[in-house]
Amino acid sequence: MKTIVSGVQPSGTLTLGNYLGAIKNFVDLQNNGEEKELFVFIADLHAITVPQEPAKLRNSIKSLAALYIACGLDPNVTTLFIQSEVREHAEMSYLLQTITYIGELERMTQYKDKMKKQENGVSSALLTYPVLMAADILLYNSTHVPVGEDQKQHLELTRNLAERFNNRYSDTFNVPEPIIKKNPQKPPSLPL
C-alpha cells in the first residue's frame, strides 16, 4: 500500500497556482480509487523559515485548512493536520541534520534564490529547510511524494538521506518515489 505525504505553506495569499499545482492534485490522489494512506498538512514550520507576522500566519493557517476542505479533501479519508502540532517533525529534522552535509544544502536552488531576496541576513532555517522537508516525508515512512519541478531537488536529498541513514544504522526508511503530474500546467499566481 502506498503512503503519500505532502503539504502547502500557509504564507501569503493563496493562489490559483496553489490550487492547480498542489491542492487539486491532493484531491485527485484522495479520490483515485487506489488503496493508500494520504497525509496532507499545513506546513507552518516551513513558512517561518522567513519572517512572518504571527497573527497573519495564524489566519493563513485557518484559511488553508478551510480551503483544503472546501476543495474536497475529506478528513474522514485523508489525514489533515498542522505540521507544528506534531513535534516529531522538528525532532526528526534535527536527527536528519546530523547526517546532512552543509555542501548539499548550499547547492539547493531554492536556497540560493531565496538567499538573494533576504535583506536582513539569512536564517539557518532557510538553509536547513530541505532537511525539514525530508523529515516530513520520512516521518510517515512515505513511499510516494507528489512534487513539482521546484521540489524535485529536495526529494532527491530526501532519498539520499533515507539511504544514508539506512546504510549507517539500519534499514529504517522507505526511499520515496516522486509522483510527478504528467503535462503539468504552469498555473498563474492569481489570488483565490
XYZ file of N, CA and C in Angstrom:
576
model
N 0.842 -1.174 0.000
C 0.000 0.000 0.000
C 0.891 1.242 0.000
N 0.487 2.238 -0.797
C 1.227 3.490 -0.863
C 0.952 4.335 0.375
N 1.978 5.061 0.791
C 1.828 6.104 1.796
C 2.335 7.384 1.145
N 1.464 8.381 1.062
C 1.758 9.625 0.350
C 1.667 10.784 1.334
N 2.666 11.665 1.295
C 2.708 12.823 2.196
C 3.005 14.074 1.389
N 2.289 15.157 1.708
C 2.601 16.452 1.122
C 1.937 17.548 1.936
N 2.329 18.771 1.672
C 1.754 19.907 2.376
C 1.958 21.191 1.605
N 1.296 22.233 2.087
C 1.368 23.559 1.492
C 1.668 24.556 2.607
N 2.526 25.521 2.310
C 2.823 26.570 3.288
C 1.656 27.544 3.400
N 1.354 27.977 4.620
C 0.276 28.952 4.808
C 0.795 30.384 4.809
N 1.672 30.695 3.890
C 2.242 32.042 3.878
C 1.747 32.794 2.658
N 1.363 34.010 2.867
C 0.887 34.824 1.769
C -0.532 34.483 1.370
N -0.959 35.069 0.280
C -2.291 34.865 -0.243
C -2.318 33.563 -1.034
N -3.321 32.744 -0.786
C -3.469 31.516 -1.554
C -3.867 31.878 -2.982
N -3.296 31.144 -3.931
C -3.478 31.498 -5.328
C -4.063 30.342 -6.131
N -4.461 30.655 -7.343
C -4.900 29.637 -8.274
C -3.769 28.626 -8.494
N -2.531 29.115 -8.466
C -1.373 28.235 -8.594
C -1.299 27.220 -7.469
N -1.614 27.629 -6.215
C -1.648 26.690 -5.086
C -2.688 25.602 -5.341
N -3.850 26.032 -5.847
C -4.916 25.067 -6.092
C -4.528 24.096 -7.202
N -4.177 24.635 -8.372
C -3.890 23.769 -9.519
C -2.593 22.984 -9.335
N -1.605 23.610 -8.680
C -0.305 22.968 -8.535
C -0.221 21.958 -7.406
N -1.092 22.074 -6.411
C -0.975 21.172 -5.255
C -2.324 20.636 -4.794
N -3.219 21.504 -4.351
C -4.430 21.061 -3.664
C -5.317 20.200 -4.562
N -5.490 20.576 -5.810
C -6.286 19.758 -6.738
C -5.659 18.374 -6.877
N -4.336 18.322 -6.929
C -3.649 17.030 -7.026
C -3.895 16.187 -5.782
N -3.936 16.817 -4.609
C -4.221 16.070 -3.371
C -5.613 15.443 -3.445
N -6.572 16.233 -3.917
C -7.949 15.733 -4.029
C -8.004 14.591 -5.045
N -7.315 14.756 -6.167
C -7.276 13.689 -7.176
C -6.648 12.424 -6.602
N -5.555 12.565 -5.851
C -4.916 11.397 -5.220
C -5.872 10.736 -4.227
N -6.568 11.558 -3.455
C -7.519 11.037 -2.471
C -8.605 10.204 -3.146
N -9.064 10.670 -4.301
C -10.239 10.075 -4.944
C -9.923 9.115 -6.090
N -8.651 8.753 -6.282
C -8.300 7.955 -7.464
C -8.608 6.467 -7.339
N -9.136 6.021 -6.215
C -9.547 4.632 -6.064
C -8.448 3.682 -5.614
N -7.191 4.141 -5.591
C -6.093 3.296 -5.111
C -6.151 3.167 -3.596
N -5.730 2.010 -3.116
C -5.605 1.861 -1.659
C -4.327 2.574 -1.240
N -4.458 3.476 -0.287
C -3.311 4.286 0.143
C -3.619 4.965 1.462
N -2.567 5.447 2.097
C -2.700 6.387 3.210
C -2.232 7.720 2.665
N -3.031 8.755 2.851
C -2.689 10.085 2.356
C -2.643 11.044 3.535
N -1.479 11.678 3.703
C -1.260 12.670 4.755
C -1.037 14.019 4.071
N -1.886 15.001 4.371
C -1.752 16.345 3.817
C -1.714 17.309 4.996
N -0.673 18.125 5.032
C -0.517 19.004 6.188
C -0.371 20.462 5.788
N -0.513 21.312 6.781
C -0.273 22.741 6.636
C 1.144 22.970 7.143
N 2.028 23.376 6.239
C 3.463 23.439 6.512
C 3.860 24.760 7.177
N 3.366 24.956 8.393
C 3.645 26.221 9.073
C 5.090 26.337 9.541
N 5.757 25.223 9.840
C 7.176 25.299 10.197
C 8.013 25.734 8.995
N 7.609 25.324 7.814
C 8.305 25.768 6.604
C 8.092 27.266 6.388
N 6.895 27.742 6.706
C 6.578 29.154 6.485
C 7.472 30.072 7.310
N 7.880 29.627 8.495
C 8.653 30.520 9.367
C 10.154 30.499 9.083
N 10.561 29.898 7.961
C 11.969 29.998 7.570
C 12.311 31.419 7.125
N 11.281 32.198 6.832
C 11.430 33.623 6.555
C 10.492 34.354 7.518
N 10.769 35.618 7.818
C 9.953 36.330 8.813
C 8.460 36.321 8.470
N 7.645 36.097 9.506
C 6.192 36.091 9.369
C 5.592 36.936 10.485
N 4.481 37.565 10.195
C 3.701 38.267 11.220
C 2.817 37.218 11.885
N 2.974 36.967 13.202
C 2.257 35.870 13.860
C 0.744 35.852 13.646
N 0.073 36.975 13.797
C -1.390 36.993 13.645
C -1.795 36.651 12.215
N -1.055 37.175 11.262
C -1.344 36.897 9.859
C -1.104 35.416 9.552
N -0.049 34.849 10.115
C 0.244 33.428 9.892
C -0.866 32.559 10.478
N -1.334 32.884 11.688
C -2.433 32.116 12.298
C -3.677 32.143 11.406
N -3.991 33.313 10.867
C -5.149 33.428 9.969
C -4.932 32.638 8.682
N -3.706 32.660 8.181
C -3.399 31.908 6.963
C -3.531 30.411 7.186
N -3.156 29.939 8.363
C -3.297 28.513 8.698
C -4.780 28.130 8.668
N -5.628 28.969 9.299
C -7.073 28.694 9.308
C -7.646 28.731 7.898
N -7.220 29.703 7.111
C -7.722 29.819 5.729
C -7.328 28.610 4.892
N -6.102 28.154 5.057
C -5.648 26.997 4.290
C -6.393 25.735 4.710
N -6.632 25.572 6.002
C -7.404 24.412 6.474
C -8.798 24.426 5.857
N -9.437 25.592 5.853
C -10.774 25.711 5.262
C -10.727 25.439 3.761
N -9.680 25.920 3.101
C -9.552 25.709 1.661
C -9.356 24.231 1.336
N -8.543 23.533 2.121
C -8.371 22.089 1.910
C -9.730 21.387 1.883
N -10.551 21.687 2.864
C -11.848 21.017 2.976
C -12.803 21.502 1.880
N -12.808 22.801 1.621
C -13.689 23.358 0.585
C -13.346 22.801 -0.801
N -12.083 22.479 -1.021
C -11.655 21.944 -2.324
C -11.903 20.448 -2.453
N -12.313 19.807 -1.360
C -12.686 18.407 -1.465
C -11.855 17.422 -0.677
N -10.865 17.887 0.077
C -10.141 16.945 0.930
C -11.060 16.534 2.071
N -11.209 15.242 2.258
C -12.140 14.686 3.233
C -11.361 14.186 4.440
N -11.530 14.819 5.613
C -10.792 14.391 6.803
C -11.151 12.981 7.266
N -12.208 12.390 6.709
C -12.543 11.004 7.027
C -11.734 10.017 6.182
N -11.103 10.540 5.123
C -10.336 9.698 4.195
C -8.848 10.059 4.232
N -8.574 11.340 4.328
C -7.215 11.875 4.295
C -6.869 12.434 5.667
N -5.663 12.158 6.127
C -5.210 12.722 7.402
C -4.750 14.151 7.151
N -5.471 15.112 7.728
C -5.147 16.529 7.611
C -4.636 17.014 8.959
N -3.546 17.787 8.935
C -3.010 18.270 10.209
C -2.119 19.486 10.001
N -1.827 20.154 11.114
C -0.908 21.291 11.122
C 0.456 20.756 11.562
N 1.444 20.984 10.752
C 2.783 20.440 10.957
C 3.336 20.716 12.360
N 3.237 21.932 12.831
C 3.847 22.292 14.121
C 3.167 21.615 15.304
N 1.975 21.075 15.103
C 1.292 20.389 16.195
C 1.777 18.952 16.370
N 2.658 18.513 15.480
C 3.269 17.189 15.586
C 4.757 17.428 15.823
N 5.161 17.415 17.088
C 6.537 17.807 17.446
C 7.595 16.912 16.810
N 7.202 15.716 16.411
C 8.160 14.797 15.807
C 8.728 15.316 14.489
N 8.038 16.262 13.838
C 8.598 16.853 12.618
C 9.907 17.573 12.935
N 9.891 18.393 13.984
C 11.101 19.121 14.370
C 12.169 18.170 14.907
N 11.754 17.177 15.673
C 12.712 16.214 16.226
C 13.386 15.418 15.117
N 12.606 14.940 14.160
C 13.168 14.174 13.046
C 14.090 15.056 12.212
N 13.706 16.303 12.032
C 14.537 17.231 11.276
C 15.914 17.359 11.926
N 15.941 17.508 13.242
C 17.244 17.614 13.931
C 18.066 16.346 13.730
N 17.441 15.199 13.875
C 18.177 13.942 13.701
C 18.736 13.817 12.286
N 17.965 14.218 11.299
C 18.451 14.148 9.925
C 19.552 15.170 9.650
N 19.523 16.302 10.368
C 20.596 17.286 10.195
C 21.952 16.695 10.574
N 21.952 15.724 11.468
C 23.228 15.134 11.896
C 23.882 14.305 10.795
N 23.131 13.952 9.754
C 23.720 13.184 8.654
C 23.676 13.956 7.330
N 23.343 15.242 7.405
C 23.256 16.082 6.212
C 24.490 16.966 6.141
N 25.047 17.085 4.957
C 26.247 17.897 4.760
C 25.869 19.305 4.317
N 26.585 20.291 4.838
C 26.295 21.683 4.508
C 26.395 21.913 3.003
N 27.366 21.306 2.366
C 27.502 21.459 0.917
C 26.265 21.028 0.153
N 25.611 19.975 0.634
C 24.369 19.520 -0.010
C 23.307 20.610 0.072
N 23.232 21.254 1.227
C 22.197 22.274 1.433
C 22.512 23.553 0.670
N 23.785 23.918 0.621
C 24.168 25.145 -0.085
C 23.962 25.032 -1.596
N 23.882 23.832 -2.118
C 23.651 23.634 -3.553
C 22.175 23.696 -3.935
N 21.295 23.743 -2.969
C 19.865 23.762 -3.271
C 19.481 25.054 -3.991
N 18.835 24.911 -5.126
C 18.466 26.053 -5.959
C 17.542 27.012 -5.217
N 16.529 26.482 -4.522
C 15.600 27.361 -3.813
C 16.311 28.162 -2.732
N 17.283 27.545 -2.053
C 18.045 28.266 -1.030
C 18.786 29.440 -1.679
N 19.451 29.178 -2.778
C 20.203 30.242 -3.455
C 19.275 31.371 -3.877
N 18.106 31.019 -4.433
C 17.156 32.036 -4.881
C 16.615 32.859 -3.722
N 16.205 32.183 -2.652
C 15.640 32.895 -1.504
C 16.700 33.703 -0.765
N 17.921 33.210 -0.735
C 19.006 33.910 -0.050
C 19.232 35.283 -0.685
N 19.133 35.355 -1.982
C 19.337 36.619 -2.695
C 18.292 37.661 -2.312
N 17.099 37.197 -1.917
C 15.994 38.103 -1.612
C 15.996 38.590 -0.166
N 16.814 38.005 0.685
C 16.824 38.377 2.095
C 17.563 39.700 2.288
N 16.924 40.608 2.999
C 17.508 41.921 3.240
C 18.274 41.978 4.558
N 17.838 41.200 5.554
C 18.427 41.287 6.891
C 19.177 40.026 7.289
N 19.870 39.417 6.367
C 20.604 38.201 6.683
C 19.764 36.966 6.387
N 20.427 35.844 6.416
C 19.795 34.571 6.075
C 19.754 33.704 7.325
N 18.582 33.198 7.661
C 18.463 32.341 8.844
C 18.966 30.939 8.515
N 19.431 30.246 9.526
C 19.864 28.857 9.321
C 18.673 27.986 8.935
N 17.465 28.382 9.331
C 16.265 27.619 8.967
C 16.055 27.614 7.461
N 16.409 28.692 6.795
C 16.281 28.738 5.347
C 17.238 27.730 4.706
N 18.425 27.609 5.275
C 19.403 26.641 4.782
C 18.942 25.207 5.029
N 18.368 24.960 6.204
C 18.006 23.583 6.570
C 16.570 23.214 6.197
N 15.882 24.096 5.520
C 14.512 23.842 5.046
C 14.378 22.474 4.368
N 15.287 22.090 3.460
C 15.134 20.780 2.810
C 15.241 19.601 3.779
N 15.943 19.778 4.886
C 16.037 18.697 5.869
C 14.707 18.553 6.598
N 14.055 19.675 6.885
C 12.718 19.617 7.481
C 11.750 18.948 6.509
N 11.874 19.255 5.231
C 11.021 18.606 4.237
C 11.281 17.099 4.224
N 12.540 16.704 4.302
C 12.871 15.274 4.359
C 12.261 14.639 5.598
N 12.312 15.347 6.715
C 11.720 14.827 7.955
C 10.216 14.631 7.792
N 9.552 15.605 7.156
C 8.107 15.494 6.914
C 7.788 14.210 6.162
N 8.598 13.912 5.192
C 8.362 12.759 4.319
C 8.712 11.454 5.022
N 9.889 11.413 5.626
C 10.374 10.160 6.212
C 9.659 9.802 7.508
N 9.157 10.787 8.221
C 8.459 10.540 9.478
C 7.277 9.590 9.289
N 6.624 9.682 8.140
C 5.450 8.852 7.864
C 5.805 7.627 7.017
N 7.104 7.402 6.849
C 7.605 6.284 6.053
C 6.935 6.260 4.678
N 6.909 7.419 4.074
C 6.259 7.601 2.776
C 6.881 6.731 1.710
N 6.040 6.277 0.819
C 6.516 5.550 -0.348
C 6.505 6.444 -1.583
N 5.632 7.462 -1.563
C 5.476 8.352 -2.716
C 5.219 9.785 -2.244
N 5.710 10.746 -3.047
C 5.541 12.162 -2.717
C 5.206 12.913 -3.996
N 4.064 13.625 -4.021
C 3.779 14.458 -5.191
C 4.697 15.673 -5.184
N 5.407 15.879 -6.277
C 6.340 17.009 -6.349
C 6.217 17.706 -7.691
N 6.481 18.987 -7.653
C 6.600 19.769 -8.876
C 8.070 19.912 -9.214
N 8.330 20.552 -10.312
C 9.715 20.743 -10.749
C 10.566 21.426 -9.669
N 9.962 22.383 -8.957
C 10.714 23.157 -7.962
C 11.076 22.346 -6.716
N 10.474 21.184 -6.529
C 10.743 20.381 -5.340
C 11.509 19.092 -5.639
N 11.776 18.800 -6.903
C 12.458 17.553 -7.245
C 13.829 17.443 -6.577
N 14.550 18.545 -6.511
C 15.877 18.534 -5.885
C 15.764 18.200 -4.394
N 14.728 18.714 -3.733
C 14.535 18.420 -2.309
C 14.174 16.957 -2.101
N 13.355 16.404 -2.980
C 13.013 14.983 -2.848
C 14.252 14.113 -3.069
N 15.115 14.524 -3.980
C 16.345 13.753 -4.201
C 17.215 13.772 -2.938
N 17.277 14.908 -2.253
C 18.002 14.956 -0.978
C 17.342 14.021 0.028
N 16.020 14.028 0.081
C 15.291 13.133 0.994
C 15.662 11.684 0.718
N 15.677 11.312 -0.542
C 16.034 9.945 -0.918
C 17.472 9.624 -0.479
N 18.379 10.584 -0.689
C 19.773 10.385 -0.277
C 19.890 10.214 1.237
N 19.153 11.034 1.983
C 19.213 10.942 3.451
C 18.623 9.618 3.936
N 17.549 9.172 3.316
C 16.961 7.878 3.699
C 17.977 6.760 3.470
N 18.614 6.777 2.307
C 19.617 5.741 2.006
C 20.818 5.839 2.942
N 21.262 7.069 3.210
C 22.412 7.267 4.107
C 22.095 6.742 5.505
N 20.917 7.093 6.018
C 20.515 6.624 7.347
C 20.423 5.099 7.362
N 19.768 4.539 6.363
C 19.617 3.082 6.288
C 20.967 2.382 6.239
N 21.910 2.937 5.481
C 23.240 2.329 5.381
C 24.045 2.455 6.669
N 23.893 3.577 7.377
C 24.656 3.790 8.618
C 24.102 3.027 9.806
N 22.796 2.993 9.915
C 22.187 2.494 11.146
C 21.429 1.192 10.952
N 20.401 1.221 10.164
C 19.616 0.016 9.879
C 18.614 0.358 8.795
N 18.026 -0.638 8.220
C 17.033 -0.433 7.176
C 15.758 0.099 7.829
N 15.662 1.425 7.926
C 14.602 2.084 8.685
C 13.563 2.753 7.789
N 14.034 3.486 6.783
C 13.138 4.326 5.988
C 12.917 3.762 4.594
N 11.694 3.971 4.094
C 11.448 3.779 2.666
C 12.217 4.864 1.931
N 12.604 4.572 0.712
C 13.191 5.589 -0.158
C 12.063 6.010 -1.096
N 11.452 7.170 -0.820
C 10.220 7.543 -1.524
C 10.433 7.857 -3.002
N 9.416 7.520 -3.769
C 9.402 7.796 -5.203
C 8.588 9.060 -5.463
N 8.956 9.815 -6.490
C 8.168 11.007 -6.812
C 6.887 10.648 -7.555
N 5.853 11.433 -7.318
C 4.652 11.417 -8.155
C 4.695 12.748 -8.897
N 4.955 12.676 -10.170
C 5.069 13.886 -10.981
C 3.892 13.919 -11.938
N 3.147 14.978 -11.868
C 1.962 15.128 -12.720
C 2.401 15.194 -14.173
N 1.717 14.408 -15.009
C 2.000 14.429 -16.440
C 1.413 15.686 -17.047
N 2.153 16.292 -17.951
C 1.725 17.508 -18.641
C 1.281 18.598 -17.659
N 2.156 18.964 -16.708
C 1.741 19.990 -15.745
C 1.547 21.345 -16.422
N 0.541 22.048 -15.933
C 0.316 23.407 -16.410
C 1.114 24.327 -15.503
N 1.570 25.442 -16.038
C 2.204 26.457 -15.208
C 1.104 27.418 -14.807
N 0.498 27.177 -13.626
C -0.657 27.999 -13.254
C -0.247 29.412 -12.861
N -1.121 30.349 -13.118
C -0.833 31.720 -12.713
C -0.967 31.877 -11.198
N -0.331 32.888 -10.662
C -0.409 33.158 -9.225
C -1.516 34.161 -8.928
N -2.706 33.851 -9.403
C -3.854 34.723 -9.153
C -4.451 34.399 -7.806
N -4.793 35.416 -6.991
C -5.407 35.136 -5.683
C -6.728 34.388 -5.840
N -7.015 33.516 -4.857
C -8.294 32.791 -4.859
C -9.370 33.639 -4.234
